[in-house]
Amino acid sequence: MEKYGLHDRQRRLLYLLNCEHGMITGKDLALKLGISERTVRNDITQINEKMAEHQLEILAVRGKGYALKVGSRKVFHELFSSNNGMLTREDRIKFLIMKLARTSEWCDLLELEDDLFVSHTTLENDIREIRNRISEHEPYLTVLREGNRIRLDDDEVKRRNIMVRLYSENWDYDSRDGIILEDQLMSPETLDMLRRTWKDILRRNNILVDDFGMIYILIASAVARTRLIEGHILPSAIDGQTFHLHQARRIFEAVDMFWECMEREWKVSADVSEHRWMENILGQLVILNFTDENKEAMAGKTDRCCGNFADLLMGEIRDKYHIPLDLAGDFRNDFILHIQALMNSMVSVQTQSKYIIDELRMRYPFIGDLCHYLCRRLKDLCGVRMSEDDEDYLLPFLCDAWQSVARKETKGRIRAVLVSHFNYGLSHYLINEIRIRYGNRMTIEGPFPIYDRQKIDSVEPSLILTTARMNAFREYPIPVLTISPLLERTACENIEKCVDTLVNRYMYPDPPKGTHYFRHSGLELFVERRMELSQILGLMEENLRGNYLVNQLLTICWEKCYYILLSTECLFIYMIGSHGQSTVMTSVVCKYVTTWQQNRNIRKIIFMIVSEDEIQYLGSFYRLMQEEASENFTDR
């Protein structure tokens, strides 16, 4: 920013630290930003120098990592506010979308070029991205153009949805005001009055919403107030939702009370359409705020088709991928409520959780794939348009369901032994700590002495946890982890990874043909020159066809393949083969990093064609590719 002198990468670094809510190592920051650890250290030094007088500091703790200390949230907000300069493309796009959504007039492109200090080509590229975001995806609002002028189509509902979404995406939950995109429409004074108004109304009507719901209804109210004052009214034909809730009457009464307050305090009058629009939003937020106590009752009040769709799709996952989601406790009710929310057209995802969702998708790539499959099927069944945001919302439910199924399927089958050279008291302290943390995922036996190999073998363990470096003098055909009674963070992470691997190997056993039949000599390449991803993919296809491993009738359409990160450095791509195509895999390791979407640190690309006859082993292929991605290939 011009005011603070921070460039885009340094702001991204601050964003990551803010999302972490704790310590993060320099190595992890470097991988997420696609830069070296030395560059991370240099950026942190510059940030601390420039922000010292503004009460913002990055703390370094030797052996643990970095943490963000923010004395003034207002300064932090200004770092990400478009009002203080637009150094990045993302800044410009947010500014342009908001400007187009708020005005009904034509915007002159030449004037925009001057205002944003960008070239004609840069602005044209920004406009294409805006079309991609709001015309080709939700809310599907057309960008109109006449020569050098552009504007948005006159759809007030969609314009409001865009504004509400943009403000809520840029909300800071770590402060009271929370406003990053602060302006006359979204001032702290306006939101404070709306907050007090809605808290009182919701309390009086015994309506509960979560934090996201409260912020969403506040922003929607502020947008509605300003649009009405400016003369932008909703169409009279707007429909109200039919809520299958025991709270439907309370929702209607709450909205009536809100508009009465708006007219009394701000002299803002609302017609029936304004009531319907606000009722739709509040009703959908209530649906999304289910708890363990009320979710079964709520699921029973949804449309009957929601339960039918949930049963159908859970059956497809069981038959196609052999994952019995019906064993996953509350997943069916969660899924039914999610389907009802989709049919009510609720934008429900919190974009602040995107950082966490990306980590989940990397940890459970096959579950991310299943989530993608479910959302595509829901699009067909429900007749609604789906986006990646809908996958982001469903993914945590699906990850939790898979863990529940895995715990039941692997109960008593994964055994760990603790081998300790410490005395009785310390050894039993350690094993109890391990049982508290991991007892629901595996059976832990011991503690056993180091010398008694026979007793250790008698348990037939899957994993050995030891307080001494046993691998220096004794070999085992299973994983052996050396730990301390203090169970430091690194040790816990290693145990988690090892248990995940063991669970995956049980849930996704090796295919009947083994783990190497789809690997062929000459298909593992090393590229020593800089190449774009498209060039690398072309090289991989050429190599496959040159080795006569791809059916001549098979067309590899890279745009339709499925892409997912297995680690910050490894990209996995696959497609389902046809015409009798056999399963085959090829990989490329790059000397220089390449880029996929926003990920700038890709060093390994794995491509797989999965035979139509082996789709049921897709989870096994994912597991094998994850294990391969975890291998050290960067020092090759």
XYZ file of C-alpha atoms in Angstrom:
636
model
C 0.000 0.000 0.000
C 1.169 3.536 -0.708
C 0.381 4.611 2.867
C 2.250 1.743 4.507
C 4.649 0.707 1.742
C 3.762 -3.013 1.761
C 3.571 -4.908 -1.509
C 1.094 -7.669 -2.323
C 3.220 -10.613 -1.166
C 3.818 -8.985 2.208
C 0.082 -8.435 2.645
C -0.539 -12.096 1.744
C 1.997 -13.040 4.395
C 0.082 -10.968 6.973
C -3.181 -12.575 5.837
C -1.781 -16.077 6.370
C -0.478 -15.187 9.826
C -3.856 -13.696 10.749
C -5.673 -16.862 9.606
C -3.309 -19.092 11.586
C -4.286 -17.686 15.024
C -1.026 -19.006 16.437
C 2.465 -20.045 15.416
C 3.431 -20.986 11.863
C 6.917 -21.950 10.765
C 8.947 -20.088 8.180
C 9.031 -23.244 6.061
C 5.221 -23.454 5.979
C 4.950 -19.765 5.077
C 7.492 -20.226 2.295
C 5.573 -23.185 0.835
C 2.222 -21.378 0.949
C 3.655 -18.228 -0.648
C 5.824 -20.063 -3.167
C 9.035 -18.315 -2.077
C 12.211 -19.205 -0.189
C 12.536 -19.090 3.601
C 15.157 -16.378 3.174
C 12.639 -14.225 1.301
C 10.107 -14.834 4.097
C 12.627 -13.600 6.658
C 13.434 -10.537 4.547
C 9.725 -9.717 4.110
C 9.100 -10.061 7.845
C 12.008 -7.722 8.589
C 10.639 -5.115 6.161
C 7.084 -5.449 7.509
C 8.261 -4.934 11.086
C 10.311 -1.893 10.077
C 7.455 -0.267 8.137
C 4.675 -1.135 10.603
C 6.470 -0.489 13.921
C 4.801 2.903 14.409
C 1.373 1.434 13.510
C 1.238 -1.170 16.343
C 1.572 -4.188 14.045
C 4.418 -6.662 14.532
C 5.389 -10.190 13.494
C 6.868 -11.997 16.483
C 9.584 -14.617 15.957
C 9.962 -17.433 18.493
C 13.070 -19.545 18.041
C 12.250 -23.171 17.283
C 8.506 -22.516 16.899
C 7.927 -19.988 14.135
C 6.117 -16.698 13.683
C 2.948 -15.131 15.098
C 1.098 -11.887 14.331
C 0.587 -9.236 17.016
C -1.965 -6.566 16.065
C -2.315 -3.526 18.308
C -4.754 -1.710 16.016
C -7.291 -3.691 13.965
C -8.140 -0.457 12.115
C -4.632 -0.371 10.653
C -4.926 -4.049 9.728
C -8.212 -3.359 7.915
C -6.674 -0.477 6.003
C -3.979 -2.779 4.662
C -6.646 -4.743 2.803
C -9.044 -1.897 1.997
C -9.325 -0.789 -1.630
C -9.841 2.779 -0.395
C -6.110 3.043 0.297
C -4.759 2.025 -3.089
C -5.020 -0.853 -5.518
C -1.664 -2.451 -6.052
C -2.964 -5.865 -7.082
C -5.376 -7.245 -9.619
C -7.602 -8.546 -6.832
C -7.863 -5.024 -5.399
C -8.942 -3.666 -8.780
C -11.474 -6.420 -9.399
C -13.149 -5.921 -6.008
C -13.266 -2.167 -6.626
C -14.751 -2.581 -10.125
C -17.370 -5.145 -9.051
C -18.513 -2.908 -6.200
C -18.580 0.170 -8.438
C -20.613 -1.608 -11.128
C -23.006 -3.115 -8.564
C -23.714 0.239 -6.905
C -24.338 2.348 -10.004
C -26.967 2.067 -12.714
C -25.062 4.415 -15.008
C -22.694 3.408 -17.775
C -19.009 3.439 -16.761
C -16.510 4.820 -19.249
C -13.507 2.505 -19.682
C -11.134 5.339 -20.531
C -12.012 7.080 -17.273
C -11.559 3.824 -15.378
C -8.085 3.372 -16.922
C -7.116 6.822 -15.650
C -8.672 6.267 -12.205
C -6.945 2.894 -11.738
C -3.666 3.841 -13.482
C -3.773 0.725 -15.693
C -3.448 0.052 -19.399
C -6.320 -0.755 -21.740
C -5.162 -4.394 -21.977
C -5.005 -4.777 -18.196
C -8.515 -3.376 -17.774
C -9.883 -5.683 -20.495
C -8.379 -8.669 -18.668
C -9.981 -7.475 -15.416
C -13.365 -7.229 -17.136
C -13.025 -10.781 -18.433
C -12.356 -11.952 -14.885
C -15.403 -10.027 -13.616
C -17.554 -11.757 -16.225
C -16.151 -15.088 -15.086
C -16.984 -14.347 -11.440
C -20.459 -12.825 -11.624
C -21.808 -13.709 -15.095
C -20.636 -17.295 -15.548
C -21.026 -18.150 -11.841
C -23.373 -17.085 -9.054
C -25.230 -14.746 -9.125
C -25.175 -14.950 -12.981
C -25.583 -11.227 -13.584
C -24.825 -10.077 -17.131
C -22.101 -7.492 -17.791
C -23.443 -5.243 -20.577
C -21.158 -3.403 -22.967
C -21.559 -0.659 -25.580
C -18.260 0.317 -27.136
C -16.080 1.751 -24.367
C -18.859 1.683 -21.774
C -19.923 -1.090 -19.407
C -22.587 -1.623 -16.776
C -24.436 -4.449 -15.033
C -27.867 -5.690 -15.984
C -30.773 -4.137 -14.037
C -31.440 -6.933 -11.574
C -31.646 -5.361 -8.126
C -31.766 -8.680 -6.252
C -28.540 -9.883 -7.875
C -26.855 -6.507 -7.409
C -27.642 -6.625 -3.701
C -26.439 -10.208 -3.454
C -23.126 -9.180 -5.013
C -22.668 -6.326 -2.536
C -23.622 -8.448 0.476
C -21.282 -11.197 -0.646
C -18.358 -8.840 -1.260
C -18.699 -7.138 2.128
C -19.100 -10.440 3.992
C -16.090 -11.947 2.199
C -13.975 -9.105 3.541
C -15.129 -9.186 7.155
C -12.599 -9.465 9.982
C -13.949 -11.670 12.770
C -11.074 -10.720 15.077
C -12.402 -7.205 15.732
C -15.649 -5.594 16.836
C -16.193 -3.388 13.791
C -14.874 -5.995 11.372
C -15.213 -3.740 8.320
C -12.408 -3.995 5.811
C -14.219 -2.396 2.852
C -15.367 0.614 4.866
C -17.421 3.327 3.099
C -20.567 5.412 3.570
C -22.767 2.356 3.021
C -20.881 0.210 5.540
C -19.850 2.603 8.299
C -19.194 1.487 11.913
C -22.016 3.740 13.170
C -24.584 2.209 10.803
C -23.583 -1.339 11.637
C -23.553 -0.683 15.366
C -27.145 0.543 15.311
C -28.218 -2.369 13.101
C -26.399 -4.807 15.401
C -28.264 -3.573 18.465
C -31.551 -3.595 16.567
C -31.173 -7.155 15.295
C -29.875 -8.548 18.604
C -32.989 -7.228 20.328
C -35.350 -8.493 17.602
C -33.811 -11.977 17.472
C -33.882 -12.247 21.272
C -37.528 -11.188 21.491
C -38.508 -13.728 18.805
C -36.289 -16.508 20.204
C -34.418 -16.897 16.907
C -30.826 -18.150 16.897
C -28.202 -17.499 14.222
C -24.459 -18.141 14.299
C -21.730 -15.492 13.949
C -21.758 -15.715 10.162
C -25.552 -15.375 10.187
C -25.428 -12.256 12.354
C -22.817 -10.577 10.144
C -24.710 -11.575 6.998
C -28.039 -10.156 8.177
C -26.343 -6.925 9.341
C -24.661 -6.420 5.965
C -27.856 -7.284 4.068
C -29.771 -4.758 6.183
C -27.180 -2.027 5.588
C -27.248 -2.698 1.846
C -31.071 -2.648 1.752
C -31.200 0.617 3.732
C -28.749 2.411 1.462
C -30.287 1.097 -1.776
C -33.749 2.271 -0.702
C -32.421 5.715 0.249
C -30.778 5.921 -3.197
C -34.059 4.952 -4.892
C -33.208 1.379 -5.919
C -36.267 -0.731 -5.132
C -36.859 -4.444 -5.552
C -39.254 -5.759 -8.227
C -42.781 -6.345 -7.030
C -42.732 -9.933 -8.316
C -40.080 -11.203 -5.878
C -41.148 -14.518 -4.381
C -41.043 -15.515 -0.763
C -39.605 -18.904 0.222
C -41.789 -21.626 1.707
C -39.879 -22.392 4.898
C -40.318 -25.826 6.417
C -39.466 -24.516 9.859
C -41.280 -24.384 13.169
C -39.887 -20.822 13.378
C -41.483 -19.552 10.135
C -43.971 -17.290 11.927
C -41.204 -15.892 14.138
C -39.130 -15.070 11.053
C -41.984 -13.120 9.494
C -42.626 -11.258 12.743
C -38.922 -10.488 13.201
C -38.683 -8.977 9.713
C -41.849 -6.929 10.301
C -40.302 -5.574 13.523
C -37.074 -4.715 11.705
C -38.769 -2.663 8.991
C -40.947 -0.931 11.563
C -37.759 0.081 13.351
C -36.178 1.234 10.068
C -39.144 3.489 9.369
C -39.209 4.817 12.924
C -35.465 5.462 13.302
C -34.343 6.230 9.739
C -37.585 7.107 7.933
C -36.977 4.272 5.459
C -40.162 2.609 4.219
C -40.281 -0.889 2.735
C -42.865 -2.611 0.557
C -43.819 -6.282 0.473
C -40.869 -7.222 -1.763
C -38.380 -5.861 0.779
C -40.070 -7.968 3.458
C -39.900 -11.085 1.263
C -36.207 -10.519 0.445
C -35.247 -10.132 4.104
C -37.437 -13.086 5.164
C -35.687 -15.280 2.600
C -32.278 -14.345 3.967
C -33.159 -14.752 7.646
C -34.969 -18.042 7.035
C -32.000 -19.503 5.197
C -29.608 -18.369 7.943
C -31.794 -20.143 10.508
C -31.665 -23.341 8.448
C -27.876 -23.140 8.385
C -27.643 -22.714 12.174
C -28.702 -26.229 13.118
C -27.182 -27.851 16.201
C -26.922 -31.452 17.413
C -30.070 -30.874 19.488
C -32.305 -29.632 16.697
C -30.886 -31.012 13.439
C -33.019 -34.176 13.415
C -36.183 -32.166 14.006
C -35.116 -29.644 11.377
C -34.363 -32.393 8.852
C -37.857 -33.749 9.405
C -39.351 -30.404 8.313
C -37.503 -30.119 5.006
C -38.944 -30.916 1.568
C -39.435 -34.655 1.114
C -37.270 -34.609 -2.004
C -34.269 -33.521 0.111
C -34.307 -36.801 2.017
C -34.826 -38.748 -1.227
C -31.865 -37.012 -2.871
C -29.668 -37.620 0.182
C -30.484 -41.352 0.224
C -29.934 -41.655 -3.527
C -26.510 -39.974 -3.470
C -25.310 -41.797 -0.355
C -26.258 -45.027 -2.138
C -24.269 -43.997 -5.209
C -21.185 -43.281 -3.079
C -21.548 -46.691 -1.414
C -22.005 -48.599 -4.680
C -19.426 -46.699 -6.754
C -16.676 -46.019 -4.201
C -17.474 -48.523 -1.407
C -17.841 -45.856 1.318
C -20.886 -46.522 3.579
C -21.866 -42.974 4.568
C -24.966 -44.382 6.257
C -22.596 -45.490 9.067
C -21.525 -41.879 9.630
C -23.862 -40.897 12.455
C -25.526 -37.539 11.733
C -24.277 -37.128 8.167
C -27.670 -37.929 6.619
C -29.378 -35.133 8.600
C -26.508 -32.736 7.826
C -26.764 -33.592 4.141
C -30.556 -33.160 4.047
C -30.318 -29.715 5.619
C -27.549 -28.745 3.206
C -29.686 -29.782 0.239
C -32.609 -27.733 1.592
C -30.323 -24.706 1.959
C -29.160 -25.152 -1.642
C -32.728 -25.300 -2.891
C -33.414 -22.064 -1.000
C -30.518 -20.436 -2.965
C -28.580 -19.447 0.139
C -24.972 -18.272 -0.266
C -23.765 -19.965 2.875
C -20.002 -20.350 2.748
C -17.652 -18.188 4.813
C -14.782 -17.210 2.568
C -12.677 -16.518 5.670
C -12.580 -20.306 6.074
C -11.109 -20.790 2.586
C -7.615 -21.161 4.039
C -8.799 -23.996 6.300
C -10.841 -25.660 3.540
C -7.814 -25.726 1.234
C -5.822 -27.485 3.972
C -8.632 -30.040 4.438
C -8.822 -30.679 0.703
C -5.064 -31.310 0.619
C -5.224 -33.646 3.613
C -8.252 -35.561 2.248
C -7.939 -35.276 -1.553
C -10.165 -38.262 -2.307
C -12.903 -36.858 -0.066
C -12.539 -33.566 -1.939
C -13.126 -35.523 -5.150
C -16.243 -37.175 -3.684
C -17.461 -33.724 -2.648
C -17.020 -32.550 -6.243
C -19.008 -35.583 -7.451
C -21.852 -34.950 -4.974
C -22.114 -31.289 -5.964
C -22.274 -32.156 -9.668
C -25.059 -34.648 -8.956
C -26.906 -32.134 -6.759
C -26.747 -29.644 -9.615
C -28.570 -32.163 -11.826
C -31.058 -33.327 -9.191
C -31.984 -29.972 -7.644
C -31.777 -27.883 -10.787
C -29.527 -25.335 -9.070
C -26.260 -23.843 -10.234
C -23.282 -24.991 -8.177
C -19.878 -23.410 -7.633
C -16.676 -24.230 -5.758
C -18.121 -22.374 -2.755
C -20.791 -25.061 -2.425
C -18.076 -27.718 -2.411
C -16.222 -25.731 0.265
C -19.318 -25.733 2.472
C -20.006 -29.461 2.103
C -16.396 -30.664 2.421
C -16.058 -30.426 6.264
C -19.283 -32.451 6.701
C -17.961 -35.104 4.324
C -14.531 -35.211 6.000
C -16.205 -35.662 9.398
C -18.452 -38.401 7.964
C -15.464 -40.240 6.466
C -13.588 -40.077 9.785
C -16.645 -41.492 11.552
C -16.867 -44.358 9.067
C -13.102 -44.963 9.280
C -13.216 -45.153 13.095
C -15.938 -47.779 12.947
C -14.326 -49.773 10.141
C -10.833 -49.767 11.696
C -11.842 -50.181 15.342
C -9.440 -52.643 16.972
C -7.556 -53.173 13.705
C -4.865 -50.490 14.095
C -2.604 -51.272 17.040
C 0.276 -49.222 18.376
C 2.734 -50.190 21.098
C 4.654 -47.836 23.348
C 8.248 -48.919 23.994
C 9.732 -46.858 26.817
C 13.089 -46.856 28.570
C 11.791 -44.445 31.249
C 10.698 -45.471 34.755
C 7.208 -46.695 35.637
C 5.716 -43.293 36.477
C 6.905 -41.448 33.385
C 6.104 -44.357 31.049
C 2.512 -44.597 32.304
C 2.104 -40.818 32.133
C 3.152 -40.956 28.486
C 0.905 -43.853 27.490
C -2.106 -42.206 29.145
C -1.390 -38.970 27.257
C -1.224 -40.934 23.995
C -4.488 -42.744 24.790
C -6.231 -39.440 25.527
C -5.119 -37.986 22.182
C -5.302 -41.001 19.887
C -7.311 -43.635 21.720
C -10.357 -43.107 19.501
C -8.284 -43.859 16.379
C -6.175 -46.859 17.442
C -5.544 -49.342 20.240
C -2.423 -48.504 22.269
C -0.614 -51.341 24.114
C 2.275 -51.121 26.577
C 4.447 -49.719 27.894
C 6.961 -52.417 26.965
C 10.724 -52.457 27.665
C 13.090 -52.063 24.743
C 14.785 -55.431 25.197
C 11.591 -57.539 25.022
C 11.187 -57.964 21.229
C 8.995 -61.040 21.696
C 6.393 -59.155 23.723
C 6.335 -56.332 21.170
C 5.863 -58.762 18.277
C 3.105 -60.657 20.111
C 0.806 -57.615 19.817
C 1.232 -57.615 16.008
C 1.416 -53.833 16.008
C 0.853 -51.505 13.041
C 2.986 -48.771 14.621
C 5.712 -48.533 17.265
C 6.113 -45.427 19.428
C 9.411 -45.427 21.266
C 11.317 -43.124 23.590
C 14.689 -44.424 22.289
C 16.054 -44.411 18.746
C 15.425 -48.116 18.187
C 15.905 -47.921 14.423
C 19.618 -47.417 15.095
C 20.017 -50.962 16.396
C 16.823 -52.868 15.506
C 14.774 -53.133 12.313
C 11.007 -53.474 12.030
C 8.843 -53.864 8.906
C 6.404 -51.254 10.293
C 6.693 -47.515 11.066
C 8.761 -46.644 14.161
C 8.431 -43.122 15.627
C 10.710 -41.748 18.347
C 8.843 -39.476 20.767
C 9.340 -37.631 24.044
C 6.988 -37.728 27.073
C 6.367 -34.015 26.361
C 4.765 -34.922 23.003
C 5.983 -31.825 21.159
C 4.093 -30.462 18.173
C 6.374 -32.153 15.623
C 5.932 -35.547 17.299
C 2.142 -35.145 17.333
C 2.129 -34.173 13.657
C 4.208 -37.250 12.810
C 1.845 -39.512 14.756
C -1.175 -37.947 12.998
C 0.389 -38.468 9.572
C 1.328 -42.043 10.372
C -2.134 -42.910 11.697
C -3.726 -41.246 8.649
C -1.565 -43.430 6.400
C -2.475 -46.604 8.303
C -6.187 -45.763 8.214
C -5.998 -44.988 4.500
C -4.227 -48.279 3.804
C -7.016 -50.143 5.566
C -9.857 -48.140 4.006
C -8.228 -48.137 0.562
C -6.324 -51.417 0.196
C -3.986 -52.062 -2.714
C -5.766 -52.833 -6.012
C -5.935 -56.572 -6.869
C -3.229 -56.140 -9.523
C -0.831 -54.562 -7.013
C 0.719 -51.105 -6.743
C 3.037 -51.062 -9.759
C 1.094 -52.437 -12.729
C 0.112 -48.937 -13.887
C 3.702 -47.645 -13.680
C 5.872 -48.071 -16.758
C 9.523 -47.341 -17.394
C 10.215 -44.100 -19.212
C 7.127 -42.335 -17.818
C 8.882 -40.579 -14.925
C 10.441 -37.434 -16.387
C 12.742 -34.734 -15.023
C 12.512 -31.284 -16.618
C 15.562 -29.071 -16.228
C 14.222 -25.937 -17.964
C 11.446 -23.546 -17.001
C 8.096 -24.581 -18.455
C 4.480 -23.475 -18.125
C 2.021 -26.078 -16.849
C 0.387 -26.345 -20.285
C 3.776 -27.200 -21.815
C 4.422 -29.831 -19.149
C 1.012 -31.430 -19.775
C 1.711 -31.520 -23.502
C 5.037 -33.241 -22.791
C 3.301 -35.845 -20.603
C 0.695 -36.635 -23.266
C 3.369 -36.875 -25.950
C 5.339 -39.295 -23.783
C 2.287 -41.474 -23.109
C 1.367 -41.701 -26.765
C 4.987 -42.207 -27.796
C 5.111 -45.288 -25.551
C 1.805 -46.559 -27.011
C 0.111 -46.514 -23.591
C -2.921 -44.468 -24.634
C -5.686 -45.801 -26.833
C -5.721 -43.956 -30.152
C -9.461 -43.310 -29.768
C -8.987 -41.641 -26.370
C -8.901 -37.842 -26.358
C -7.168 -36.214 -23.392
C -9.078 -32.990 -22.717
C -7.024 -31.262 -20.034
C -9.798 -28.744 -19.285
C -12.135 -31.588 -18.250
C -9.615 -33.490 -16.103
C -9.842 -33.277 -12.315
C -7.039 -31.311 -10.609
C -6.154 -31.382 -6.902
C -3.120 -30.582 -4.753
C -1.652 -33.485 -2.809
C 0.842 -31.139 -1.138
C 1.936 -27.554 -1.634
C 4.439 -28.850 -4.209
C 2.606 -31.742 -5.890
C -0.341 -31.486 -8.314
C -2.400 -34.599 -9.152
C -4.493 -34.746 -12.323
C -6.618 -37.642 -13.495
C -9.318 -38.603 -15.978
C -11.522 -41.658 -16.466
C -10.428 -43.634 -19.508
C -12.739 -45.208 -22.068
C -12.575 -47.439 -25.150
C -10.800 -50.211 -23.205
C -8.078 -47.886 -21.913
C -5.929 -49.435 -19.153
C -4.938 -47.563 -15.997
C -1.630 -45.776 -16.490
C 0.377 -43.119 -14.638
C 3.068 -40.655 -15.653
C 4.846 -37.975 -13.623
C 7.168 -35.010 -14.080
C 9.568 -33.506 -11.545
C 10.579 -29.919 -12.336
C 13.884 -28.292 -11.506
C 12.084 -24.928 -11.515
C 8.667 -24.366 -9.971
C 5.583 -23.964 -12.138
C 2.156 -22.462 -11.390
C -1.393 -23.801 -11.189
C -4.133 -21.276 -10.353
C -2.862 -19.374 -7.279
C -0.337 -22.065 -6.367
C 3.136 -20.979 -7.412
C 5.320 -23.685 -5.905
C 4.468 -26.779 -7.990
C 7.495 -29.024 -8.496
C 5.831 -32.346 -9.266
C 2.897 -33.162 -11.539
C 1.293 -36.614 -11.555
C -1.185 -37.562 -14.296
C -3.259 -40.720 -14.236
C -5.764 -42.271 -16.608
C -8.055 -44.556 -14.588
C -9.732 -47.419 -16.399
C -13.536 -47.430 -16.376
C -13.362 -50.903 -14.835
C -11.265 -49.706 -11.889
C -13.188 -46.646 -10.668
C -13.951 -48.473 -7.418
C -10.215 -48.358 -6.655
C -9.985 -44.572 -7.059
C -9.493 -44.143 -3.295
C -6.596 -46.613 -3.434
C -4.999 -44.704 -6.309
C -5.347 -41.467 -4.346
C -3.698 -43.086 -1.338
C -0.785 -44.348 -3.439
C -0.354 -40.940 -5.065
C -0.427 -39.226 -1.643
C 2.351 -41.502 -0.435
C 4.336 -40.733 -3.572
C 3.760 -36.981 -3.119
C 5.184 -37.176 0.409
C 8.507 -38.489 -0.928
C 11.371 -35.988 -1.128
C 11.840 -35.082 -4.774
C 13.023 -31.472 -4.539
C 16.705 -32.398 -4.064
C 16.802 -34.685 -7.072
